[in-house]
CSV table of C-alpha atoms and ligand atoms in Angstrom, one decimal:
chain,number,residue,atom,x,y,z
A,120,MET,CA,0.4,-0.2,0.1
A,121,PRO,CA,1.5,3.5,-1.0
A,122,ASN,CA,2.2,5.3,2.3
A,123,ILE,CA,2.4,8.5,0.3
A,124,ARG,CA,-0.5,9.3,-1.8
A,125,PRO,CA,-0.6,12.7,-3.9
A,126,ARG,CA,-3.4,11.5,-5.2
A,127,ARG,CA,-5.4,12.9,-2.3
A,128,LEU,CA,-5.0,16.2,-3.3
A,129,ARG,CA,-6.5,15.3,-6.6
A,130,THR,CA,-10.0,14.4,-5.9
A,131,SER,CA,-12.3,17.3,-5.9
A,132,GLU,CA,-12.1,20.5,-8.5
A,133,THR,CA,-11.7,22.5,-5.2
A,134,LEU,CA,-8.9,20.6,-3.9
A,135,ARG,CA,-7.5,20.8,-7.4
A,136,ARG,CA,-8.1,24.8,-7.7
A,137,MET,CA,-6.7,25.3,-4.3
A,138,VAL,CA,-3.5,23.6,-4.9
A,139,ARG,CA,-3.0,25.0,-8.6
A,140,GLU,CA,0.7,26.3,-9.3
A,141,THR,CA,-0.1,28.1,-12.1
A,142,ALA,CA,-3.9,30.3,-12.6
A,143,LEU,CA,-3.8,32.2,-16.3
A,144,SER,CA,-5.1,35.2,-15.9
A,145,VAL,CA,-6.9,37.6,-19.3
A,146,ASP,CA,-4.3,40.2,-17.8
A,147,ASP,CA,-1.4,38.2,-18.9
A,148,LEU,CA,-2.5,38.7,-22.8
A,149,VAL,CA,-1.4,40.7,-25.9
A,150,TYR,CA,-3.4,40.1,-29.2
A,151,PRO,CA,-1.4,40.6,-32.5
A,152,VAL,CA,-3.5,42.1,-34.6
A,153,PHE,CA,-2.8,43.4,-38.6
A,154,ALA,CA,-3.8,46.4,-40.1
A,155,CYS,CA,-4.1,47.3,-43.9
A,156,HIS,CA,-5.1,50.4,-46.2
A,157,GLY,CA,-9.0,51.0,-47.4
A,158,SER,CA,-11.6,50.7,-45.2
A,159,GLY,CA,-14.5,48.5,-44.9
A,160,VAL,CA,-12.1,45.6,-45.0
A,161,ARG,CA,-11.9,42.9,-43.2
A,162,GLU,CA,-10.5,39.9,-44.4
A,163,GLU,CA,-9.3,36.9,-43.3
A,164,ILE,CA,-5.8,35.1,-43.6
A,165,SER,CA,-6.3,32.1,-44.7
A,166,SER,CA,-3.4,30.3,-43.2
A,167,MET,CA,-4.7,31.9,-40.0
A,168,PRO,CA,-8.1,31.1,-39.3
A,169,GLY,CA,-10.5,33.3,-37.5
A,170,GLN,CA,-7.9,36.0,-38.1
A,171,TYR,CA,-7.9,39.4,-40.3
A,172,ARG,CA,-6.1,42.0,-42.4
A,173,LEU,CA,-8.7,44.7,-41.2
A,174,SER,CA,-8.4,48.2,-42.0
A,175,ILE,CA,-8.0,50.8,-39.8
A,176,ASP,CA,-11.9,51.9,-39.1
A,177,GLU,CA,-12.7,47.7,-38.4
A,178,LEU,CA,-9.4,47.6,-36.5
A,179,VAL,CA,-10.5,50.0,-33.9
A,180,LYS,CA,-13.5,48.1,-33.5
A,181,GLU,CA,-11.2,45.2,-33.0
A,182,ALA,CA,-9.3,47.0,-30.6
A,183,GLN,CA,-12.7,48.1,-28.8
A,184,GLU,CA,-13.7,44.6,-28.6
A,185,VAL,CA,-10.1,43.6,-28.0
A,186,ARG,CA,-10.5,46.1,-24.3
A,187,ASP,CA,-14.2,44.9,-23.7
A,188,LEU,CA,-12.5,41.8,-23.2
A,189,GLY,CA,-9.8,42.8,-20.6
A,190,ILE,CA,-6.8,42.0,-22.5
A,191,PRO,CA,-4.4,44.7,-21.8
A,192,GLY,CA,-2.8,45.3,-25.0
A,193,ILE,CA,-2.6,44.8,-29.0
A,194,LEU,CA,0.5,44.1,-30.7
A,195,LEU,CA,0.3,45.9,-34.0
A,196,PHE,CA,2.0,44.7,-37.6
A,197,GLY,CA,0.9,46.7,-41.4
A,198,LEU,CA,0.7,46.1,-44.6
A,199,PRO,CA,2.1,49.0,-46.3
A,200,GLU,CA,0.6,50.3,-49.7
A,201,THR,CA,3.7,49.8,-51.4
A,202,LYS,CA,7.0,48.1,-50.8
A,203,ASP,CA,10.9,49.2,-51.6
A,204,GLU,CA,14.3,48.4,-51.1
A,205,CYS,CA,14.0,50.5,-47.8
A,206,GLY,CA,10.9,49.7,-46.8
A,207,SER,CA,9.9,53.7,-46.7
A,208,GLU,CA,6.8,52.8,-45.4
A,209,ALA,CA,7.9,51.5,-42.0
A,210,TYR,CA,9.0,55.2,-40.5
A,211,ALA,CA,6.6,57.4,-42.8
A,212,GLU,CA,4.3,60.0,-40.4
A,213,ASN,CA,1.7,59.7,-42.4
A,214,GLY,CA,2.3,55.3,-42.7
A,215,ILE,CA,0.1,52.0,-41.6
A,216,VAL,CA,0.7,51.6,-38.5
A,217,GLN,CA,1.1,55.3,-37.6
A,218,GLN,CA,-2.2,56.2,-38.3
A,219,ALA,CA,-3.1,52.9,-36.9
A,220,ILE,CA,-2.2,54.0,-33.6
A,221,SER,CA,-3.4,57.5,-33.5
A,222,ALA,CA,-7.2,56.1,-34.8
A,223,ILE,CA,-7.1,53.7,-32.4
A,224,LYS,CA,-5.5,56.2,-29.1
A,225,ALA,CA,-8.3,58.7,-29.6
A,226,ASP,CA,-11.0,56.4,-29.7
A,227,VAL,CA,-10.0,54.0,-27.2
A,228,ASP,CA,-9.4,54.0,-24.0
A,229,ASP,CA,-7.3,51.5,-21.5
A,230,LEU,CA,-5.7,50.3,-24.4
A,231,LEU,CA,-1.6,49.5,-24.5
A,232,VAL,CA,-0.6,49.8,-28.3
A,233,ILE,CA,2.8,47.4,-28.3
A,234,THR,CA,4.1,48.3,-32.3
A,235,ASP,CA,6.1,45.4,-34.0
A,236,VAL,CA,9.5,47.5,-35.1
A,237,CYS,CA,10.9,45.8,-38.2
A,238,LEU,CA,11.2,46.6,-42.1
A,239,CYS,CA,10.6,43.5,-43.8
A,240,GLU,CA,6.3,43.4,-43.9
A,241,TYR,CA,8.2,47.1,-45.7
A,242,THR,CA,10.5,46.2,-47.4
A,243,SER,CA,10.6,44.4,-51.4
A,244,HIS,CA,13.1,41.7,-50.8
A,245,GLY,CA,11.2,40.8,-47.6
A,246,HIS,CA,14.3,40.7,-45.1
A,247,CYS,CA,14.1,42.8,-41.8
A,248,GLY,CA,16.9,45.5,-42.7
A,249,ILE,CA,19.1,47.0,-45.6
A,250,ILE,CA,20.5,44.9,-47.9
A,251,SER,CA,24.5,45.7,-49.9
A,252,ASP,CA,26.6,43.2,-51.2
A,253,GLY,CA,23.8,40.6,-50.6
A,254,CYS,CA,23.3,41.3,-47.0
A,255,VAL,CA,21.5,42.7,-44.3
A,256,GLN,CA,24.1,45.4,-43.4
A,257,ASN,CA,23.3,45.7,-39.6
A,258,ASP,CA,24.4,49.2,-39.2
A,259,GLU,CA,23.2,51.4,-41.9
A,260,THR,CA,19.7,49.1,-40.4
A,261,LEU,CA,19.9,50.5,-36.6
A,262,GLU,CA,19.3,53.7,-38.0
A,263,LEU,CA,15.5,52.9,-39.6
A,264,LEU,CA,14.4,50.9,-37.3
A,265,ALA,CA,15.2,53.5,-34.4
A,266,GLU,CA,13.5,56.0,-37.1
A,267,THR,CA,10.5,53.8,-37.1
A,268,ALA,CA,9.8,53.3,-33.6
A,269,LEU,CA,10.9,57.3,-32.8
A,270,SER,CA,7.6,57.5,-35.7
A,271,HIS,CA,5.5,55.3,-33.6
A,272,ALA,CA,6.0,56.6,-30.3
A,273,ARG,CA,5.4,59.6,-31.7
A,274,ALA,CA,2.0,58.5,-32.8
A,275,GLY,CA,0.8,57.6,-29.6
A,276,ALA,CA,2.7,53.8,-29.0
A,277,ASP,CA,2.6,53.0,-25.3
A,278,ILE,CA,5.3,50.3,-26.0
A,279,VAL,CA,7.6,49.6,-28.9
A,280,ALA,CA,9.1,46.0,-30.1
A,281,PRO,CA,12.0,45.7,-31.9
A,282,SER,CA,12.2,42.2,-33.9
A,283,ASP,CA,14.6,42.4,-36.7
A,284,MET,CA,17.4,41.0,-34.6
A,285,MET,CA,19.8,43.5,-35.6
A,286,ASP,CA,22.6,44.0,-32.7
A,287,ALA,CA,22.7,47.4,-31.0
A,288,ARG,CA,19.2,48.1,-32.2
A,289,VAL,CA,17.6,48.0,-28.6
A,290,ARG,CA,20.3,50.8,-27.6
A,291,ALA,CA,20.0,52.9,-31.2
A,292,ILE,CA,15.9,53.0,-30.4
A,293,ARG,CA,16.3,54.0,-26.7
A,294,SER,CA,18.3,57.0,-27.3
A,295,ARG,CA,16.3,58.0,-30.7
A,296,LEU,CA,14.1,58.2,-28.2
A,297,ASP,CA,15.3,59.6,-25.3
A,298,GLU,CA,16.9,62.9,-27.8
A,299,TYR,CA,13.1,63.2,-28.3
A,300,ASP,CA,12.0,63.2,-25.4
A,301,MET,CA,9.8,59.9,-25.6
A,302,TYR,CA,10.9,58.7,-22.3
A,303,ASP,CA,7.8,57.2,-21.3
A,304,THR,CA,8.0,54.6,-24.3
A,305,ALA,CA,9.1,51.4,-23.4
A,306,ILE,CA,10.8,48.9,-25.6
A,307,MET,CA,9.8,45.1,-25.6
A,308,ALA,CA,12.3,43.3,-27.0
A,309,TYR,CA,11.7,40.6,-29.0
A,310,SER,CA,15.3,39.9,-27.4
A,311,ALA,CA,15.9,35.8,-28.5
A,312,LYS,CA,13.9,35.4,-31.3
A,313,TYR,CA,14.6,32.1,-33.3
A,314,ALA,CA,15.3,31.2,-36.9
A,315,SER,CA,11.4,29.3,-36.9
A,316,ALA,CA,9.6,27.6,-39.5
A,317,PHE,CA,6.7,28.4,-37.2
A,318,TYR,CA,6.4,31.2,-38.2
A,319,GLY,CA,5.2,30.6,-41.7
A,320,PRO,CA,1.5,31.2,-41.0
A,321,PHE,CA,2.7,34.8,-40.4
A,322,ARG,CA,4.3,35.5,-43.8
A,323,GLU,CA,1.5,34.6,-45.8
A,324,ALA,CA,-0.3,37.1,-43.1
A,325,ALA,CA,1.9,40.2,-43.6
A,326,GLU,CA,3.1,38.8,-47.2
A,327,CYS,CA,6.9,39.3,-45.8
A,328,ALA,CA,8.4,35.8,-46.8
A,329,PRO,CA,12.7,37.2,-47.7
A,330,GLN,CA,12.0,36.8,-51.5
A,331,PHE,CA,15.6,35.1,-51.4
A,332,GLY,CA,17.8,33.9,-48.8
A,333,ASP,CA,16.8,33.4,-45.3
A,334,ARG,CA,16.8,35.0,-41.6
A,335,LYS,CA,19.7,32.6,-40.2
A,336,ALA,CA,22.3,35.7,-40.8
A,337,TYR,CA,20.4,37.5,-38.0
A,338,GLN,CA,17.7,35.3,-36.0
A,339,MET,CA,19.3,32.5,-33.6
A,340,ASP,CA,19.9,28.9,-34.1
A,341,PRO,CA,16.7,27.1,-32.5
A,342,ALA,CA,19.3,24.2,-31.2
A,343,ASN,CA,21.1,27.8,-29.0
A,344,ALA,CA,19.7,28.4,-25.3
A,345,ARG,CA,23.4,30.0,-23.5
A,346,GLU,CA,23.2,32.3,-27.0
A,347,ALA,CA,19.6,33.2,-26.2
A,348,LEU,CA,20.7,34.3,-22.8
A,349,LYS,CA,23.8,36.6,-24.0
A,350,GLU,CA,20.9,38.6,-26.4
A,351,VAL,CA,19.1,38.8,-22.7
A,352,GLU,CA,21.8,40.3,-21.2
A,353,LEU,CA,22.5,42.6,-24.1
A,354,ASP,CA,19.2,43.9,-24.9
A,355,ILE,CA,18.9,44.8,-20.9
A,356,GLN,CA,22.3,46.7,-20.8
A,357,GLU,CA,20.9,48.4,-23.9
A,358,GLY,CA,18.1,49.1,-21.9
A,359,ALA,CA,15.2,47.0,-23.2
A,360,ASP,CA,11.8,47.1,-20.1
A,361,VAL,CA,10.4,43.0,-21.4
A,362,VAL,CA,12.3,40.1,-22.9
A,363,MET,CA,10.9,38.6,-25.0
A,364,VAL,CA,11.3,34.5,-26.3
A,365,LYS,CA,9.9,33.7,-29.4
A,366,PRO,CA,8.5,31.3,-30.4
A,367,ALA,CA,7.8,30.0,-27.0
A,368,LEU,CA,6.0,26.4,-27.6
A,369,SER,CA,9.3,24.9,-28.9
A,370,TYR,CA,11.5,27.2,-26.4
A,371,LEU,CA,9.6,26.6,-23.0
A,372,ASP,CA,13.2,25.7,-21.8
A,373,ILE,CA,14.3,29.2,-23.0
A,374,ILE,CA,11.6,31.2,-21.2
A,375,ARG,CA,13.0,29.8,-18.0
A,376,GLN,CA,15.9,30.3,-18.2
A,377,VAL,CA,15.2,33.5,-19.4
A,378,LYS,CA,13.1,33.6,-16.0
A,379,ASP,CA,16.0,33.1,-14.2
A,380,ASN,CA,18.2,35.4,-15.2
A,381,THR,CA,16.1,38.3,-15.6
A,382,ASP,CA,14.4,40.3,-13.1
A,383,LEU,CA,12.4,42.1,-16.0
A,384,PRO,CA,9.2,41.2,-17.4
A,385,VAL,CA,8.9,38.3,-20.0
A,386,ALA,CA,7.0,38.2,-22.4
A,387,ALA,CA,6.9,34.7,-24.3
A,388,TYR,CA,5.9,35.2,-28.1
A,389,ASN,CA,2.7,31.9,-29.3
A,390,VAL,CA,3.4,32.6,-32.4
A,391,SER,CA,1.3,32.4,-35.8
A,392,GLY,CA,2.9,28.2,-37.1
A,393,GLU,CA,1.5,27.5,-33.0
A,394,TYR,CA,-1.4,28.8,-33.8
A,395,SER,CA,-2.4,27.2,-37.0
A,396,MET,CA,-1.8,23.7,-35.5
A,397,VAL,CA,-4.2,24.1,-33.4
A,398,LYS,CA,-7.3,25.7,-35.2
A,399,ALA,CA,-5.9,23.5,-38.3
A,400,ALA,CA,-6.2,20.2,-35.8
A,401,ALA,CA,-9.4,21.6,-33.9
A,402,LEU,CA,-11.1,22.3,-37.7
A,403,ASN,CA,-10.5,18.4,-38.6
A,404,GLY,CA,-12.0,17.5,-34.7
A,405,TRP,CA,-9.0,15.5,-33.9
A,406,ILE,CA,-8.4,17.8,-30.9
A,407,ASP,CA,-10.6,19.9,-28.2
A,408,GLU,CA,-9.5,23.2,-29.1
A,409,GLN,CA,-10.4,25.0,-26.1
A,410,ARG,CA,-8.3,22.4,-23.8
A,411,VAL,CA,-5.9,22.4,-25.6
A,412,THR,CA,-5.4,25.9,-25.8
A,413,MET,CA,-5.8,26.8,-22.4
A,414,GLU,CA,-3.0,23.9,-21.4
A,415,ILE,CA,-0.8,25.2,-24.2
A,416,LEU,CA,-1.2,29.2,-22.7
A,417,THR,CA,-0.8,27.8,-19.4
A,418,SER,CA,2.4,25.7,-19.9
A,419,ILE,CA,3.6,29.1,-21.7
A,420,LYS,CA,3.1,31.0,-18.1
A,421,ARG,CA,4.0,28.2,-16.0
A,422,ALA,CA,7.3,28.4,-18.6
A,423,GLY,CA,7.8,31.5,-16.8
A,424,ALA,CA,6.2,33.9,-19.2
A,425,ASP,CA,4.8,37.0,-17.5
A,426,ILE,CA,3.1,38.1,-20.5
A,427,ILE,CA,1.7,36.5,-23.2
A,428,LEU,CA,1.5,37.4,-27.0
A,429,THR,CA,-1.1,34.8,-28.3
A,430,TYR,CA,-3.7,34.8,-31.3
A,431,HIS,CA,-5.7,32.9,-29.2
A,432,ALA,CA,-5.9,36.1,-27.1
A,433,LYS,CA,-9.8,37.0,-28.0
A,434,ASP,CA,-10.8,33.2,-27.6
A,435,ALA,CA,-9.0,32.4,-24.1
A,436,ALA,CA,-10.7,35.8,-22.8
A,437,ARG,CA,-14.3,34.3,-23.2
A,438,TRP,CA,-13.0,31.1,-22.0
A,439,LEU,CA,-11.4,32.7,-18.8
A,440,GLN,CA,-14.7,34.4,-18.1
A,441,GLY,CA,-16.4,31.5,-18.9
A,442,THR,CA,-18.7,33.0,-21.0
A,443,CYS,CA,-18.2,30.7,-23.7
A,444,PRO,CA,-19.5,27.4,-24.0
A,445,PRO,CA,-16.9,24.5,-23.2
B,660,PBG,C1,8.9,40.5,-37.9
B,660,PBG,C2,8.0,39.2,-37.0
B,660,PBG,C3,7.8,38.0,-37.2
B,660,PBG,C4,7.1,37.9,-37.0
B,660,PBG,C5,6.5,38.5,-36.1
B,660,PBG,N1,7.4,40.0,-36.1
B,660,PBG,C6,8.4,37.5,-39.2
B,660,PBG,C7,9.9,36.9,-39.2
B,660,PBG,O1,10.4,37.9,-37.9
B,660,PBG,O2,9.9,36.4,-40.2
B,660,PBG,C8,6.4,36.3,-36.6
B,660,PBG,C9,4.9,36.3,-35.5
B,660,PBG,C10,4.2,35.0,-35.7
B,660,PBG,O3,5.0,33.8,-36.7
B,660,PBG,O4,3.1,35.4,-35.6
B,660,PBG,N2,10.3,40.1,-38.2
């Protein structure tokens, strides 16, 4: 007969609730959204069922819904009118993201606007920086990233989130923001961003697949963990306010190690491919979408994430409120 019975604490839901170690909350969630030009546009992204490209009028309604669900913030991506070699619309004063920020800030209270700072959605070649000699040029790109972040901050962004993986971009952005007195604009750095195949559906959504080569010369090798800690450390030294690990699910060990090595809030990005796999299996009736989603989000939190960026955010918020039948 066992003399110790861990099952005793699992005998009822009330007891399980009392000893539960991790509680996912709507406060942990951030919802990524895609802004596009036009009006009345609400175009479903075929590789990401339930996610849309939204023109600004539709995006403002979406932002209200997100706020009403109690989700603290959105992560904003933009689809430009035209793309060029140096991604001009990324830092244009009237670019899609800049317009979207002002419209949301004018209409929706109490919703944090976090902006993705990168060039890849805006460049004709689809890379995250300036190309010369067939390579992404780190130092020349910094200037454009700093300019992009400043334009977002001026339009009213609360947090800028550089996702390009150029070296020293957090420092470049922080000093540009401070130079223009934008001291209160925070930086959420995509610190440990891996060169991942899980971004596939996003690249369709944002039409930003690289036109030649891949991103392995700037995003991290999925095999490396110590290097992630180095990247996080550098971003902290350069002035990051929040550090991020991306993707989340294949990198739960990295989230935990980052958490144990910093006092800053740790964000984890539950990326497009992770979302689409759940959706595809659920649409086929192969898994229970709600239970799988909540298990995934809880595991990301258990690994150490304080903030979870996820396309499941609206569904999860409803499930947490119990307004959606199981
Ligand atoms: C831009 C960017 C990407 C994602 C977020 N910002 C794509 C990439 O790096 O290729 C991926 C998000 C997702 O897959 O959900 N650099």
